[in-house]
Coordinates of C-alpha atoms and ligand atoms in Angstrom, one line a residue:
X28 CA 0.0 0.0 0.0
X29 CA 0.9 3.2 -0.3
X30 CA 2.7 5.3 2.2
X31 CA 0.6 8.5 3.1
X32 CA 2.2 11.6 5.7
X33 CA -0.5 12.6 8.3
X34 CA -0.7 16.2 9.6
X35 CA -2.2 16.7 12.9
X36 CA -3.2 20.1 14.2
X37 CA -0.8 20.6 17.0
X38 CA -2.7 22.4 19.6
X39 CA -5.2 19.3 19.8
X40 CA -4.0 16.5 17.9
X41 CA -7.0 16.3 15.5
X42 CA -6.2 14.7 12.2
X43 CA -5.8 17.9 9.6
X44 CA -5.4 15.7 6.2
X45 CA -2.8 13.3 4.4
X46 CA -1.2 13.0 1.5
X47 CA 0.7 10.5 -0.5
X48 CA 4.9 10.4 0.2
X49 CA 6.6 10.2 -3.1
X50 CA 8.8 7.2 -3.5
X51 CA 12.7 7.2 -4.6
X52 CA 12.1 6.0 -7.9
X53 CA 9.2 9.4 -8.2
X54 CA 11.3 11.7 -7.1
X55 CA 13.8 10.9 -9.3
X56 CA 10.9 11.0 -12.3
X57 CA 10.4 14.1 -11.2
X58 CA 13.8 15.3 -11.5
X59 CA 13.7 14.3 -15.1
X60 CA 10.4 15.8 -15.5
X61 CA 12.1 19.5 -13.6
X62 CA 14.9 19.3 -16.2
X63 CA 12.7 19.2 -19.5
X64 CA 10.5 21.9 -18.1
X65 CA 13.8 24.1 -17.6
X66 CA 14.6 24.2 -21.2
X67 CA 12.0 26.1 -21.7
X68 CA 11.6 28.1 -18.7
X69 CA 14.8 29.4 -19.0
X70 CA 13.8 30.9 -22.4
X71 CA 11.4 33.0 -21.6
X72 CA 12.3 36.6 -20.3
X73 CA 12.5 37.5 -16.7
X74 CA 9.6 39.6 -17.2
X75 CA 7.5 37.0 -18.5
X76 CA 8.2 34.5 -15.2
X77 CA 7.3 37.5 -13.1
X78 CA 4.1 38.1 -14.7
X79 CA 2.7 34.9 -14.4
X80 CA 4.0 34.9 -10.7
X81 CA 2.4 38.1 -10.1
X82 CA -0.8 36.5 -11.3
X83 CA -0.3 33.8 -8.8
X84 CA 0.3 36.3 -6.2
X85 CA -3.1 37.7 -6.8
X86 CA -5.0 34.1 -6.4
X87 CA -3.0 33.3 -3.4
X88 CA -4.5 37.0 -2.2
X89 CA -8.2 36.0 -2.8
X90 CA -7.8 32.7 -0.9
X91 CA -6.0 34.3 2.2
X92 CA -8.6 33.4 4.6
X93 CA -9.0 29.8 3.8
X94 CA -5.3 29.1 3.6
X95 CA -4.9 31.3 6.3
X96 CA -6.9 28.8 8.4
X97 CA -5.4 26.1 7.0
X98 CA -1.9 27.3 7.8
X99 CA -2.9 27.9 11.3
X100 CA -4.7 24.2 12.0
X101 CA -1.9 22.6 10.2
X102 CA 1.0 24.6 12.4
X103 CA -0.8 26.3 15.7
X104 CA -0.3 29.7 15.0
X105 CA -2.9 32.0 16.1
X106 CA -5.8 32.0 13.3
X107 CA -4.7 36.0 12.2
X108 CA -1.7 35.4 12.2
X109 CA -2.0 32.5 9.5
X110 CA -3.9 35.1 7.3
X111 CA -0.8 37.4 7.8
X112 CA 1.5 35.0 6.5
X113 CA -0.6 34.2 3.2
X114 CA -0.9 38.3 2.7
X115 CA 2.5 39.0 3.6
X116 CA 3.5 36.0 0.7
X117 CA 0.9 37.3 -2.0
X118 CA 2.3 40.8 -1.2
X119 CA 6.1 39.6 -0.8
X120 CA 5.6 38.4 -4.6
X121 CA 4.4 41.5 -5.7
X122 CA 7.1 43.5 -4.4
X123 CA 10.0 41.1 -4.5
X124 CA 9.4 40.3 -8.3
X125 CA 10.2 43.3 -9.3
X126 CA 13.4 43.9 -7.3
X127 CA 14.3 40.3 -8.9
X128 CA 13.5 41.3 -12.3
X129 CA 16.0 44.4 -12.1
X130 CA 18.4 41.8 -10.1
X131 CA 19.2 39.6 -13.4
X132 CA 19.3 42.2 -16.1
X133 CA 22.7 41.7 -17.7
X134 CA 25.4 44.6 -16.8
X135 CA 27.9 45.4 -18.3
X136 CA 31.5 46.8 -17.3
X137 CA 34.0 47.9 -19.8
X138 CA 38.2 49.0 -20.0
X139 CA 39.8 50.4 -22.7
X140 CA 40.1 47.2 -24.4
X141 CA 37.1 45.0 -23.4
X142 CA 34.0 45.1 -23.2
X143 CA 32.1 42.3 -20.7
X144 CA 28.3 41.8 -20.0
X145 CA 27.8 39.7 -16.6
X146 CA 24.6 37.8 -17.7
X147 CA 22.1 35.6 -15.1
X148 CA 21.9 32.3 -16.3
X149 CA 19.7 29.5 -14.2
X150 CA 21.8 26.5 -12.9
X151 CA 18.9 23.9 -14.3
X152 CA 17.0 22.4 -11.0
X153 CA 16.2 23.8 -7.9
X154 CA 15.7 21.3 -5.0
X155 CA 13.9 23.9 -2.4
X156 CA 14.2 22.2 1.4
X157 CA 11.8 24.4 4.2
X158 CA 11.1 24.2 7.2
X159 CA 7.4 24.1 9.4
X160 CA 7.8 27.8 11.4
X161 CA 6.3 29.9 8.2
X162 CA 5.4 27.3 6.6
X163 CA 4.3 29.3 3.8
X164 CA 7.2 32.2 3.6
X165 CA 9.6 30.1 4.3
X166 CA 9.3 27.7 1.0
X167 CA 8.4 31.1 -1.1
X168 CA 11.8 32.5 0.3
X169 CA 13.3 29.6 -1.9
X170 CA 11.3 29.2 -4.8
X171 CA 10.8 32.5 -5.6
X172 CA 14.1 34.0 -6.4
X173 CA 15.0 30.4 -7.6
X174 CA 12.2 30.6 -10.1
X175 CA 12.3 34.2 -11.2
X176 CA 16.3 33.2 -12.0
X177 CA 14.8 30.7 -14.5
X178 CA 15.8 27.6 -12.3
X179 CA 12.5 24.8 -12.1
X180 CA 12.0 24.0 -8.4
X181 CA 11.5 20.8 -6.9
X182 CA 10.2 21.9 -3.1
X183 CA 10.3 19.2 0.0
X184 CA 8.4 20.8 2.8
X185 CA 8.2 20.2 5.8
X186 CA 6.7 17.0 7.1
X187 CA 4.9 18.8 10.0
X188 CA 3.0 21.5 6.9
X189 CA 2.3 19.6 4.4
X190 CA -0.6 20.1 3.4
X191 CA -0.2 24.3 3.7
X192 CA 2.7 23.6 0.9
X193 CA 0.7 21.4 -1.4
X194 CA -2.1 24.5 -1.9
X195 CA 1.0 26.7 -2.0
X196 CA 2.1 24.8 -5.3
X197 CA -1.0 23.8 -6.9
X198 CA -1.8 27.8 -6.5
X199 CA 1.5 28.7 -8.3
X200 CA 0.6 25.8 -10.9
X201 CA -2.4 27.5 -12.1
X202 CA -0.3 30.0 -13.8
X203 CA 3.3 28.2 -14.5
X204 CA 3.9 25.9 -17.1
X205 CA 4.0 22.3 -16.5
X206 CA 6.6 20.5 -14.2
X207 CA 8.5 24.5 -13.7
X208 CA 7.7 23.8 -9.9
X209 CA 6.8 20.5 -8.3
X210 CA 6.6 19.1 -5.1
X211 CA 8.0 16.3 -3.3
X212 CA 6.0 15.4 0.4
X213 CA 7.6 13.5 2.8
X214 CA 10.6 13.6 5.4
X215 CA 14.3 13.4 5.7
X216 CA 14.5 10.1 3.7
X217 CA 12.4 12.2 0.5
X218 CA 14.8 15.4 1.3
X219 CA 18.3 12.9 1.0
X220 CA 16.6 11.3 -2.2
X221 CA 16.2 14.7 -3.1
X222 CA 19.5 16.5 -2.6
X223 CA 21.6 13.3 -3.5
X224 CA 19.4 13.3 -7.1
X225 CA 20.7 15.2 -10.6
X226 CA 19.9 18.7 -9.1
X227 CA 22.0 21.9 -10.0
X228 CA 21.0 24.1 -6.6
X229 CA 20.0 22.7 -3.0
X230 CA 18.5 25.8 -1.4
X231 CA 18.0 24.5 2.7
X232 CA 16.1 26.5 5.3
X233 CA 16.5 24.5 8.2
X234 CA 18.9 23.5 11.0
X235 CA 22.1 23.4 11.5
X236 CA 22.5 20.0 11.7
X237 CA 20.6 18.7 8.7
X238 CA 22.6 21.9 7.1
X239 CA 25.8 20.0 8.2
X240 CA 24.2 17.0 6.0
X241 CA 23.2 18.7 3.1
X242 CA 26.4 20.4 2.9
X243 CA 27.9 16.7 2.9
X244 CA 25.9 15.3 0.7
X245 CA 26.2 18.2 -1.9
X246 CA 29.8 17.7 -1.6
X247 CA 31.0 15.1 -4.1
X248 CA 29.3 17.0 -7.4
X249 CA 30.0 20.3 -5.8
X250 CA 26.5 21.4 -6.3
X251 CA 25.7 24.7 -5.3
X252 CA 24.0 25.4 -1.7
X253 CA 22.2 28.4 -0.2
X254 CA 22.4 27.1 4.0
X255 CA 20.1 29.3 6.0
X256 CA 20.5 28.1 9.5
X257 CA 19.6 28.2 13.1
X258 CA 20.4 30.7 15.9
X259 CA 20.8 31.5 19.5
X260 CA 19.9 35.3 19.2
X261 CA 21.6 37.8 21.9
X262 CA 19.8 40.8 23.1
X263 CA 22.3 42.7 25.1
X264 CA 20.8 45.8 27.7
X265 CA 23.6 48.7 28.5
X266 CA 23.0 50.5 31.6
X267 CA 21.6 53.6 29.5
X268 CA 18.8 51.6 27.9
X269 CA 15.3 52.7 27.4
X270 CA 14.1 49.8 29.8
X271 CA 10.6 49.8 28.3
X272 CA 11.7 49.6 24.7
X273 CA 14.4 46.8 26.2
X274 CA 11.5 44.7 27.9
X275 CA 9.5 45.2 24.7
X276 CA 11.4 44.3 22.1
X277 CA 12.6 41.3 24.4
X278 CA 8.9 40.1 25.0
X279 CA 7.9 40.7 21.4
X280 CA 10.7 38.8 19.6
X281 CA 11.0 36.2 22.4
X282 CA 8.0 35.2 22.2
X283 CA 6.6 35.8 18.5
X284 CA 5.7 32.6 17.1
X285 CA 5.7 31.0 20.0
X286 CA 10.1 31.5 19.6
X287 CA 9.6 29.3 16.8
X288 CA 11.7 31.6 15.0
X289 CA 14.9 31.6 13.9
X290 CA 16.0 34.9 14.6
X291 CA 13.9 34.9 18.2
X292 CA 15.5 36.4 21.1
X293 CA 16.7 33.5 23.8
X294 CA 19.2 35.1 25.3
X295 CA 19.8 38.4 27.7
X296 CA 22.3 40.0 28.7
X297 CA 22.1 42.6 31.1
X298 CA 24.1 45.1 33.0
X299 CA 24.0 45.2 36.8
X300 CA 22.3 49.1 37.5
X301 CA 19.4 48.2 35.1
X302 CA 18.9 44.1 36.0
X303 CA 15.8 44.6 38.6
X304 CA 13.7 47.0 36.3
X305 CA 14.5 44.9 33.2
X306 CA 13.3 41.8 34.8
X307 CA 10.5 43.3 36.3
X308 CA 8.9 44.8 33.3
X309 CA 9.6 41.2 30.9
X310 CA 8.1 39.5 33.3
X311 CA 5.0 42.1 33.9
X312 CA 4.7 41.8 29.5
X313 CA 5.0 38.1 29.5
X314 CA 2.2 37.9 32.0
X315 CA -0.1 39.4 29.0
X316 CA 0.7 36.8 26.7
X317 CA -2.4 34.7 26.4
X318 CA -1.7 31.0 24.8
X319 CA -4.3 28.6 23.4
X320 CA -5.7 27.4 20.2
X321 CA -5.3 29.0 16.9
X322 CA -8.9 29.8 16.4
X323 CA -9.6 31.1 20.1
X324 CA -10.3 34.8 20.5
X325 CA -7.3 37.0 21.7
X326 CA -5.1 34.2 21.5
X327 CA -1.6 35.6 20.7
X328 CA 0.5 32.3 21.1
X329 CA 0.3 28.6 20.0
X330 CA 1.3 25.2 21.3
X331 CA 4.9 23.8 20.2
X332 CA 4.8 22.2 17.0
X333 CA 5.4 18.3 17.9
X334 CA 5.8 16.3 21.1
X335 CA 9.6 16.1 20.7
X336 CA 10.6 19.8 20.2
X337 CA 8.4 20.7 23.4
X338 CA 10.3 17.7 25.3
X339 CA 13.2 19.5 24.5
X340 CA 12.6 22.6 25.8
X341 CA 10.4 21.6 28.8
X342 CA 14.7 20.1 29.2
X343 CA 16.7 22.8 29.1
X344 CA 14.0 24.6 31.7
X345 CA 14.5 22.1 34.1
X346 CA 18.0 21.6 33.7
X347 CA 18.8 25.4 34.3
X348 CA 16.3 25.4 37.2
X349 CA 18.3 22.5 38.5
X350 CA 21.3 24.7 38.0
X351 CA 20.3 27.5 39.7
X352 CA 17.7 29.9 37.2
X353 CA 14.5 30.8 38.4
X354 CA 11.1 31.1 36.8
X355 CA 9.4 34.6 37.2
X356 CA 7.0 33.2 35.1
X357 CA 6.2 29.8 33.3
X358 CA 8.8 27.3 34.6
X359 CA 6.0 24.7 35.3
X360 CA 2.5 23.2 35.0
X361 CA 2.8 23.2 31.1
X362 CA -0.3 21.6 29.8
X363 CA -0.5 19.0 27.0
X364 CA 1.6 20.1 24.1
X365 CA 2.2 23.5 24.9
X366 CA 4.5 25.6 27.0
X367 CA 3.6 28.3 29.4
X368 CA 5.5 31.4 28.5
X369 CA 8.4 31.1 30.2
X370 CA 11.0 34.0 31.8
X371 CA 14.2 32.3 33.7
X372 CA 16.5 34.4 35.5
X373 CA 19.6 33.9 37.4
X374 CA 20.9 31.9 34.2
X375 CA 24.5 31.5 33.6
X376 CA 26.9 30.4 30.4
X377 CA 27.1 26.3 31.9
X378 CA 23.6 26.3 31.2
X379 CA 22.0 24.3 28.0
X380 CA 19.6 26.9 27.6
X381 CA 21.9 29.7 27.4
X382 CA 23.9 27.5 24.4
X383 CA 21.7 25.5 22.3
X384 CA 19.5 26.6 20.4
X385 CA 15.6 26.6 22.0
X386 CA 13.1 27.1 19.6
X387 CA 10.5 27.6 22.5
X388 CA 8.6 30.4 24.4
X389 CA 11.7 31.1 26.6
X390 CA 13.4 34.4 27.8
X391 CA 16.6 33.2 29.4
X392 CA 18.1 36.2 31.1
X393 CA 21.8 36.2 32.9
X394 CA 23.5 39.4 34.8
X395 CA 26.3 40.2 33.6
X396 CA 29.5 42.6 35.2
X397 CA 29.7 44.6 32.7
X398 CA 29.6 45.0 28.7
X399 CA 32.9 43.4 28.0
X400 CA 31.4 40.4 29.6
X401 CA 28.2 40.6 27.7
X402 CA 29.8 40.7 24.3
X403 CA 31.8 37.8 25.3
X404 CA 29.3 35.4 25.9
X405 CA 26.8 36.8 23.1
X406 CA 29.7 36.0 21.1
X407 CA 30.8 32.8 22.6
X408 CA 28.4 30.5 20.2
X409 CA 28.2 29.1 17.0
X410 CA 25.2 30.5 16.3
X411 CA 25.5 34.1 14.4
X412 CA 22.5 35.1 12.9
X413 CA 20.6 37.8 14.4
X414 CA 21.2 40.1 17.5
X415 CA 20.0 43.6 19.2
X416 CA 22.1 45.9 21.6
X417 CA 19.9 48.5 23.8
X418 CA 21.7 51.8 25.3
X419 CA 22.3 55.1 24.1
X420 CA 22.9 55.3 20.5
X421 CA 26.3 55.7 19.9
X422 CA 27.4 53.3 22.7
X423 CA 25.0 50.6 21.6
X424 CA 26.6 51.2 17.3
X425 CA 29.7 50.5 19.5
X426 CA 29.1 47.7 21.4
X427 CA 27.0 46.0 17.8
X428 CA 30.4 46.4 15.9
X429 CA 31.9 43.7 17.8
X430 CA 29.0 41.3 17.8
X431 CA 29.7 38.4 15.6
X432 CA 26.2 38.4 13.8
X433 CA 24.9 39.1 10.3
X434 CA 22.0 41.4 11.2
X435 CA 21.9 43.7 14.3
X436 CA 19.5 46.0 16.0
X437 CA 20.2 49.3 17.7
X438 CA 17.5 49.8 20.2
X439 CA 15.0 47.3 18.1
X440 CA 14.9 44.0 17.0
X441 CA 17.1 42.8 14.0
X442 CA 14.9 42.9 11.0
X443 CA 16.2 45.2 8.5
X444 CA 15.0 47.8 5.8
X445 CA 13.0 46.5 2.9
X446 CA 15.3 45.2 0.3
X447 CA 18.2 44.5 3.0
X448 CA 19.6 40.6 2.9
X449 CA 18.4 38.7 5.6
X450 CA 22.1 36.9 6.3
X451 CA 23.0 34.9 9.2
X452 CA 27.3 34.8 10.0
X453 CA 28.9 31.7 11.6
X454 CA 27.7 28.5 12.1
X455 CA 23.9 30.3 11.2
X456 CA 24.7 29.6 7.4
X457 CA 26.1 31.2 4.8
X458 CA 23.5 32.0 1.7
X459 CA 21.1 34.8 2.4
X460 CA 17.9 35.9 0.9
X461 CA 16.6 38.9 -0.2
X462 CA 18.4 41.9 -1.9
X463 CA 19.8 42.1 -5.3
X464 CA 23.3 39.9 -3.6
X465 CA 20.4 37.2 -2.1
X466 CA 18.9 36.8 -5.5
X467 CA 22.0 36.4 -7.4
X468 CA 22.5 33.5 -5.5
X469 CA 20.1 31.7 -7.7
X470 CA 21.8 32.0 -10.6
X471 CA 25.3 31.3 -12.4
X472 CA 26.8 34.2 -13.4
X473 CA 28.5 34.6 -16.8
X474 CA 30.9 37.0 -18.2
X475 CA 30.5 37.3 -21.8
X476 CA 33.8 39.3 -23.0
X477 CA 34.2 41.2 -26.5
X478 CA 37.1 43.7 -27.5
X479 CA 36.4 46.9 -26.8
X480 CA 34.8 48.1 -31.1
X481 CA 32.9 51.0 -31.9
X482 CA 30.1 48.8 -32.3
X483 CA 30.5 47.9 -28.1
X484 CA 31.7 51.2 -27.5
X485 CA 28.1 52.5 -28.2
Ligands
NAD12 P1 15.1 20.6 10.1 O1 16.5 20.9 9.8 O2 14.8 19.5 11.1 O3 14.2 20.2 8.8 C1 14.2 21.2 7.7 C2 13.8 20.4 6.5 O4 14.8 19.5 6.1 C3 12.5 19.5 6.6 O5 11.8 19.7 5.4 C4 13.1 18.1 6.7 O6 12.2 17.1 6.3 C5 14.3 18.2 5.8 N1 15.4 17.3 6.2 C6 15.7 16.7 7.3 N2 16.8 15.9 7.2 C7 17.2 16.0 5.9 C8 18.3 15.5 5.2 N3 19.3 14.8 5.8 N4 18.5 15.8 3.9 C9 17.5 16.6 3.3 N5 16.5 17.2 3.9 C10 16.3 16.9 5.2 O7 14.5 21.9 10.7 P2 13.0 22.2 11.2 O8 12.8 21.6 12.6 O9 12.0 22.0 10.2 O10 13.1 23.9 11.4 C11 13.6 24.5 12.5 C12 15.0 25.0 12.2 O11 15.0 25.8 11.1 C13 15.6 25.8 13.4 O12 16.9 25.5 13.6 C14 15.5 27.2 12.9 O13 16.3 28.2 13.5 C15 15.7 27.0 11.4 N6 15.2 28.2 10.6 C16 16.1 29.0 10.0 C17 15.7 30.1 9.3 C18 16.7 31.2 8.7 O14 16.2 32.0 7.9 N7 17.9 31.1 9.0 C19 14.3 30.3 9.1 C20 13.4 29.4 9.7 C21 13.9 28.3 10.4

């Protein structure tokens, strides 16, 4: 019989829906079937691929609020906030395409005696790997820049969102040609099959560990990878800090998503004279939070997303309460599948939960003696992705030049300007997305060289 992948809403357990798992020997059909469909994909103009996308964009628009729902059963997020993240992908088409299509216009670049034009080309196949957090932005963070480059996409989503994914697709199919984007359900035995198959481009969201994999597995044909990893974010509070933007920024990013975010805030560092007020006010915010299902009024924050990942961090709160932290709030009592919103203070560097990565609704704060000390041990991980510094201006710009992270915050958390990469340093990965650099990613360059005529002089 045929192997199927159930999804079950997290917050109850109820069966959502089930789909087929593709085989080896279909994925590898489908490989074939991605590389035909490139030959002529890869003809058309870049402004072609982004007006059938920006077609798609508009259907994926019209069915917000039944994917939106979807997206939420499937993955536990608060009902509005599943309708944000199908909005913020039909709108993230409509204003990335364009930045895309300016991205792989040829340029040229002459001397006196030549004349080159850097042209875009696809590699051939995409095989797109995402993970369950957004588990609609986060596959559209792949196949988007990898389509618009004139790659076809093969995506494997997440095992925990499958279902999300597969509407995500057969949207996009509506308006793409045959086999340009397909999509391959199952778990890390599909993803090997998949990465280890004749594909040009392995774009992984995902993390670190599997990254590790993938990186290994890529190795022996030297196929090109885009690693966007996990982190272990640092928020760092000077003794100047505005303690209310501090406490808020802490509580908001902390706990967005229930931390299932990559870029979430897990650890604090914080300077003796403003410790009690800091701690006070997180814990006064995090009160607020109100948890539940996705479809229950004011709810601002889900269960975890499986049984294993809140095992692991109902862990590392016991271990560091073994060590020595203490809850101010949370710590205990968690009902069935989800965590209380948790703030543990007293936390110090031996501690799991200042190390490894959490992936939880956790705010693990330690005191520090000073700001040396602080960028020490904000530094002291292999994680390096995102990272926020709170003081007076120009002494938190001089405390975020030596943090080792790819995207910092003065006094807010580290999302950048429209248009800016989203780029993690370290062990956090090292592709990035967004930006004309992110998009280029996608695509081989070529230098096409002629001497330097009055017919290329013009
Ligand atoms: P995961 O690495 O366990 O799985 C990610 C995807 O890889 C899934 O689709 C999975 O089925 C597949 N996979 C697993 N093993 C594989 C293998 N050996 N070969 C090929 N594919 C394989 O991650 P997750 O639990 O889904 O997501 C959480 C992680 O993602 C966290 O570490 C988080 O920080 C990270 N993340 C990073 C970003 C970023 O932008 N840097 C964004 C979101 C999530």
């Amino acid at each position: 019989m045929r192997e199927t992948l159930k999804s079950y809403n997290p917050a109850n357990g109820d069966l959502v829906g089930e789909l087929p798992i593709q085989s080896n020997q279909e994925i590898e059909q489908a490989i074939t079937r991605a590389r035909q469909a490139a030959n002529h994909w890869r003809e058309l103009l870049v402004e072609q691929r982004a007006e059938l996308l920006i077609r798609a964009s508009d259907q994926l628009l019209t069915q917000s609020a039944e994917l939106g729902d979807l997206l939420s059963r499937e993955m536990g997020k608060p009902l509005n906030a599943g309708i944000g993240e199908v909005r913020y992908c039909a709108d993230g088409i409509r204003e990335k395409v364009p930045e895309m299509v300016a991205a792989f216009q040829p340029r040229t670049i002459r001397d006196n005696n030549t004349c080159s034009t850097l042209v875009y080309q696809p590699f051939g196949v995409c095989a797109a790997i995402s993970p369950w957090n957004y588990p609609l932005s986060m596959p559209q963070w792949l196949v988007l820049p990898a389509l618009m480059a004139g790659n076809s996409v093969i995506l494997k989503p997440s095992e925990e969102t499958p279902l999300i994914a597969q509407r995500y697709v057969e949207t996009l199919n509506a308006f793409l040609p045959n086999n340009v984007l397909q999509i391959v359900q199952g778990a890390d035995e599909q993803g090997k099959t998949l990465v280890n198959g004749k594909v040009d481009l392995i774009a992984f969201t995902g993390s670190r560990q599997v990254g590790k994999q993938i990186l290994a597995s890529a190795a022996p044909g030297l196929k090109r990878v885009i690693l966007e990893l996990g982190g272990k974010d640092p928020l760092i509070v000077l003794d100047d800090a505005d303690i209310e933007q501090a406490a808020l920024c802490a509580v908001e990013n902390g706990f967005e998503n229930a931390g299932q975010m990559c870029v979430s805030t897990e650890r604090v560092y914080v300077t003796p004279a403003v410790a009690d007020a800091f701690e006070r006010r997180v814990a006064e915010l995090v009160a607020q939070i109100k948890f539940g299902c996705w479809n229950e009024a004011q709810v601002t924050m889900g269960p975890m997303i499986n049984a294993r990942q809140r095992n692991h961090v109902l862990q590392q709160i016991e271990q560091a309460i073994a060590q020595g932290a203490r809850a101010l709030t949370g710590g205990k009592d968690h009902p069935e599948r989800f965590v209380i919103p948790t703030v543990l203070v007293n936390c110090n560097a031996s501690m799991d939960i200042m190390r490894t990565e959490t992936f939880g609704p956790v705010l693990a704060i330690q005191r520090v003696a000073n700001e040396e000390e602080a960028v020490r041990l904000a530094n002291d991980n292999p994680y390096g992705l995102g990272g926020a510094v709170f003081g007076e201006r120009e002494h938190a710009l001089a405390i975020a030049r030596h943090l080792q992270t790819g995207m910092i915050g003065i006094n807010k958390s580290c999302f950048g300007a429209n248009g800016t990469p989203w780029v993690g340093a370290k062990q956090s990965g090292y592709g990035f997305h967004g930006s004309v650099e992110g998009h280029h990613q996608f695509a081989q360059v070529q230098v096409i060289s002629e001497s330097q005529t009055a017919s290329t002089a013009s």
